[in-house]
Short mmCIF file of C-alpha atoms in Angstrom, two decimals:
data_model
loop_
_atom_site.label_atom_id
_atom_site.label_comp_id
_atom_site.label_asym_id
_atom_site.label_seq_id
_atom_site.Cartn_x
_atom_site.Cartn_y
_atom_site.Cartn_z
CA ALA A 1 105.34 91.42 101.51
CA GLN A 2 102.86 91.24 98.72
CA SER A 3 99.21 90.48 99.24
CA VAL A 4 95.98 90.59 97.29
CA THR A 5 92.46 91.14 98.54
CA GLN A 6 89.30 90.68 96.56
CA LEU A 7 86.25 92.31 98.05
CA GLY A 8 83.30 89.98 97.83
CA SER A 9 83.69 86.22 97.54
CA HIS A 10 80.44 86.08 95.56
CA VAL A 11 79.02 88.67 93.17
CA SER A 12 75.71 88.39 91.33
CA VAL A 13 74.70 90.55 88.39
CA SER A 14 71.83 90.50 85.93
CA GLU A 15 72.49 89.66 82.32
CA GLY A 16 73.35 92.89 80.51
CA ALA A 17 74.38 94.72 83.69
CA LEU A 18 77.80 96.11 84.54
CA VAL A 19 80.30 93.69 86.02
CA LEU A 20 82.66 95.10 88.67
CA LEU A 21 85.06 92.83 90.53
CA ARG A 22 87.33 94.51 93.04
CA CYS A 23 90.99 93.86 93.65
CA ASN A 24 93.39 95.67 95.97
CA TYR A 25 97.02 94.80 96.36
CA SER A 26 99.96 95.64 98.54
CA SER A 27 103.46 95.71 97.17
CA SER A 28 106.57 97.56 98.19
CA VAL A 29 107.78 97.86 94.60
CA PRO A 30 106.01 98.44 91.26
CA PRO A 31 103.98 95.37 90.54
CA TYR A 32 102.77 93.26 87.69
CA LEU A 33 99.02 92.68 88.04
CA PHE A 34 96.82 90.03 86.48
CA TRP A 35 93.26 88.84 86.26
CA TYR A 36 92.55 85.17 85.57
CA VAL A 37 89.24 83.38 84.99
CA GLN A 38 88.45 79.79 85.97
CA TYR A 39 85.49 77.77 84.76
CA PRO A 40 84.37 74.75 86.83
CA ASN A 41 86.89 71.91 86.97
CA GLN A 42 89.26 73.71 84.63
CA GLY A 43 92.54 75.55 84.89
CA LEU A 44 92.95 79.30 85.00
CA GLN A 45 92.99 81.41 81.85
CA LEU A 46 94.70 84.79 81.64
CA LEU A 47 92.16 87.60 81.06
CA LEU A 48 94.52 90.56 81.10
CA LYS A 49 97.73 91.88 82.62
CA TYR A 50 99.25 95.20 83.69
CA THR A 51 102.98 95.54 83.16
CA SER A 52 103.48 99.32 83.54
CA ALA A 53 102.38 100.43 80.09
CA ALA A 54 98.88 101.95 79.83
CA THR A 55 96.98 102.07 83.12
CA LEU A 56 93.76 100.96 81.40
CA VAL A 57 94.25 97.42 80.22
CA LYS A 58 91.93 95.65 77.81
CA GLY A 59 91.63 91.90 77.87
CA ILE A 60 89.73 89.08 76.30
CA ASN A 61 85.94 88.61 76.31
CA GLY A 62 85.29 92.37 76.66
CA PHE A 63 86.89 92.73 80.09
CA GLU A 64 89.14 95.59 81.12
CA ALA A 65 90.89 96.75 84.27
CA GLU A 66 92.38 100.02 85.44
CA PHE A 67 95.54 100.29 87.50
CA LYS A 68 95.22 103.03 90.12
CA LYS A 69 98.46 103.42 92.02
CA SER A 70 97.04 105.93 94.52
CA GLU A 71 94.32 103.48 95.49
CA THR A 72 96.46 100.33 95.06
CA SER A 73 93.60 98.90 93.07
CA PHE A 74 93.15 96.91 89.88
CA HIS A 75 89.39 96.43 89.53
CA LEU A 76 87.98 94.33 86.69
CA THR A 77 84.99 95.58 84.70
CA LYS A 78 82.79 94.60 81.79
CA PRO A 79 80.01 96.87 80.54
CA SER A 80 77.44 94.14 79.88
CA ALA A 81 77.42 90.73 81.52
CA HIS A 82 76.75 87.57 79.52
CA MET A 83 75.64 84.24 80.90
CA SER A 84 78.97 82.80 79.75
CA ASP A 85 80.82 85.15 82.14
CA ALA A 86 79.71 83.07 85.14
CA ALA A 87 82.98 81.76 86.60
CA GLU A 88 85.59 82.28 89.33
CA TYR A 89 87.86 85.28 88.90
CA PHE A 90 91.28 85.62 90.47
CA CYS A 91 93.40 88.74 90.83
CA ALA A 92 97.16 88.18 91.12
CA VAL A 93 100.27 90.27 91.77
CA SER A 94 103.97 89.79 91.35
CA GLU A 95 106.89 92.11 91.95
CA LYS A 96 108.93 93.14 88.94
CA THR A 97 112.06 92.14 90.79
CA SER A 98 110.73 88.67 91.59
CA TYR A 99 108.32 87.68 88.92
CA ASP A 100 108.34 84.03 89.84
CA LYS A 101 106.55 84.83 93.06
CA VAL A 102 102.96 85.37 92.01
CA ILE A 103 100.44 85.87 94.79
CA PHE A 104 96.83 85.01 94.00
CA GLY A 105 93.81 86.50 95.67
CA PRO A 106 91.13 84.24 97.17
CA GLY A 107 88.88 84.62 94.14
CA THR A 108 85.42 86.02 93.42
CA SER A 109 82.65 83.83 92.11
CA LEU A 110 80.53 85.65 89.54
CA SER A 111 76.94 84.59 88.95
CA VAL A 112 74.91 86.00 86.06
CA ILE A 113 71.15 86.05 86.50
CA PRO A 114 69.00 85.74 83.36
CA ASP B 1 98.47 73.67 69.49
CA GLY B 2 100.83 74.39 72.35
CA GLY B 3 99.73 73.97 75.89
CA ILE B 4 100.02 72.16 79.18
CA THR B 5 98.68 68.66 79.69
CA GLN B 6 97.90 67.38 83.17
CA SER B 7 97.00 63.78 83.82
CA PRO B 8 95.04 62.13 85.14
CA LYS B 9 92.06 64.45 85.46
CA TYR B 10 90.78 62.54 88.51
CA LEU B 11 92.91 60.53 90.93
CA PHE B 12 92.03 58.56 94.02
CA ARG B 13 94.57 57.79 96.69
CA LYS B 14 94.39 55.34 99.54
CA GLU B 15 95.80 56.21 102.92
CA GLY B 16 99.58 55.72 103.02
CA GLN B 17 100.06 55.70 99.27
CA ASN B 18 102.26 57.94 97.20
CA VAL B 19 100.77 59.19 93.95
CA THR B 20 102.33 61.11 91.07
CA LEU B 21 100.61 63.79 89.04
CA SER B 22 101.87 64.39 85.53
CA CYS B 23 102.47 67.80 83.93
CA GLU B 24 103.82 68.16 80.38
CA GLN B 25 104.17 71.34 78.32
CA ASN B 26 105.11 71.94 74.68
CA LEU B 27 105.36 75.71 74.94
CA ASN B 28 109.14 75.77 75.35
CA HIS B 29 108.64 77.62 78.65
CA ASP B 30 111.55 77.64 81.06
CA ALA B 31 109.63 77.92 84.32
CA MET B 32 107.02 75.54 85.70
CA TYR B 33 104.89 75.65 88.83
CA TRP B 34 102.60 73.51 90.96
CA TYR B 35 99.69 75.04 92.83
CA ARG B 36 97.15 73.58 95.18
CA GLN B 37 93.61 74.95 95.15
CA ASP B 38 91.17 74.52 98.03
CA PRO B 39 87.70 76.08 98.14
CA GLY B 40 87.81 79.67 99.34
CA GLN B 41 91.60 79.76 99.65
CA GLY B 42 92.76 80.69 96.19
CA LEU B 43 95.94 79.11 94.91
CA ARG B 44 98.92 78.17 97.06
CA LEU B 45 102.35 77.49 95.60
CA ILE B 46 103.80 74.05 96.26
CA TYR B 47 107.00 73.97 94.17
CA TYR B 48 108.45 75.80 91.20
CA SER B 49 111.30 75.25 88.79
CA GLN B 50 113.07 77.92 86.78
CA ILE B 51 115.40 75.62 84.82
CA VAL B 52 116.01 71.94 84.27
CA ASN B 53 117.46 70.03 87.24
CA ASP B 54 116.61 72.85 89.65
CA PHE B 55 113.51 73.56 91.74
CA GLN B 56 112.52 75.50 94.84
CA LYS B 57 109.99 75.01 97.60
CA GLY B 58 106.92 77.15 97.61
CA ASP B 59 104.72 78.04 100.55
CA ILE B 60 103.30 74.56 101.23
CA ALA B 61 105.98 72.07 100.07
CA GLU B 62 105.74 69.68 103.05
CA GLY B 63 104.52 66.25 101.97
CA TYR B 64 105.24 66.88 98.29
CA SER B 65 108.20 66.22 96.00
CA VAL B 66 109.03 67.15 92.41
CA SER B 67 111.62 66.54 89.73
CA ARG B 68 112.63 68.48 86.62
CA GLU B 69 114.72 66.17 84.47
CA LYS B 70 113.36 67.53 81.20
CA LYS B 71 112.28 71.02 80.22
CA GLU B 72 108.89 69.73 79.15
CA SER B 73 108.02 67.77 82.28
CA PHE B 74 107.46 68.65 85.94
CA PRO B 75 105.79 65.76 87.81
CA LEU B 76 104.48 66.19 91.35
CA THR B 77 104.48 63.34 93.88
CA VAL B 78 102.06 63.55 96.77
CA THR B 79 103.60 61.46 99.51
CA SER B 80 102.02 59.72 102.46
CA ALA B 81 103.45 62.50 104.62
CA GLN B 82 100.87 64.91 103.18
CA LYS B 83 98.07 64.55 105.71
CA ASN B 84 95.34 66.35 103.83
CA PRO B 85 95.98 65.84 100.11
CA THR B 86 92.41 66.09 98.85
CA ALA B 87 92.46 69.16 96.57
CA PHE B 88 92.57 70.41 93.01
CA TYR B 89 96.15 70.58 91.70
CA LEU B 90 97.16 72.98 88.96
CA CYS B 91 100.35 73.03 86.94
CA ALA B 92 101.48 76.21 85.18
CA SER B 93 104.37 77.43 83.07
CA SER B 94 105.83 80.76 82.02
CA ILE B 95 108.47 82.36 79.87
CA ARG B 96 111.49 83.79 81.66
CA THR B 97 112.54 86.88 79.77
CA GLY B 98 112.85 89.49 82.50
CA GLN B 99 109.18 90.40 82.38
CA ASN B 100 106.19 88.52 83.71
CA TYR B 101 103.83 87.77 80.84
CA GLY B 102 101.58 85.65 83.01
CA TYR B 103 101.15 81.94 83.41
CA THR B 104 99.67 79.27 81.18
CA PHE B 105 97.75 76.72 83.24
CA GLY B 106 96.86 73.11 82.68
CA SER B 107 93.32 71.85 83.22
CA GLY B 108 94.09 70.41 86.63
CA THR B 109 94.02 67.10 88.50
CA ARG B 110 91.46 66.51 91.24
CA LEU B 111 92.94 64.26 93.92
CA THR B 112 90.70 62.54 96.45
CA VAL B 113 91.75 60.41 99.40
CA VAL B 114 89.56 57.34 99.83
#
C-alpha cells in the first residue's frame, strides 16, 4: 500500500534562507510524485510533479524537488525563501498503474520570518 | 479561463439536514474527485468519478452521496448520516490519458454544523 510521510508539521525559515521540506513515500511500484501548495482558505495548486523523466524536477515559484529512489524521497527545496512562500505544502503519491488513487501526506506548514 | 468552481464558499448546516456542495469544471476533464480536509490530517478521498454516470467510493464515503450526470458537474451531498461534517471540502479534476498529470483543485467549501 502506498503512503506518504512529511517530516515536520511546521517549518520556519528566515526570509532569504534555504527552504527544505521533506517527503518520503512507500510504493510497491514506480510512482508518480507531486508537491502541492495551499494558501489559507484556498484550494491546492500543483507546484511540480515527477513522472519518471528527469529526477530533478523544476516547478513554479522557484521550487524544485529531487526524486531519490534509493532513499524513497522527494524533498522540496527553494534556494531563497520569500514572504509569499508562507503556506501549507502537501506531498502526494500515486501508482502508475492506478493513477486515480492519489495519497496525500499530512502537510507541512511553512512560516517565513522577516 | 478554465477552472473548477465550487459553491458556496461557506455553508452552515443544522443538525439533521442534508446539504449539497456544488462543483463545476470547464476543463473538459474526465475524472472528478471530492476530498475532505481536516486540520493536521491532510486530504481524505470521499468519492471519485472517472466517467459520466459512474462513480466509486473513496476512503470515507459513509454519510456522503454524489452524482455525475454531466461531465462538467460532480455535486456532493452531505447527509444527516454524516455525524461530523464540519470540514473544508475540496473538489478536483484530472485528465485521463494513461499518465497522471496532477489534479486541478477548486477553491473549496467550508461547511460548519450549527
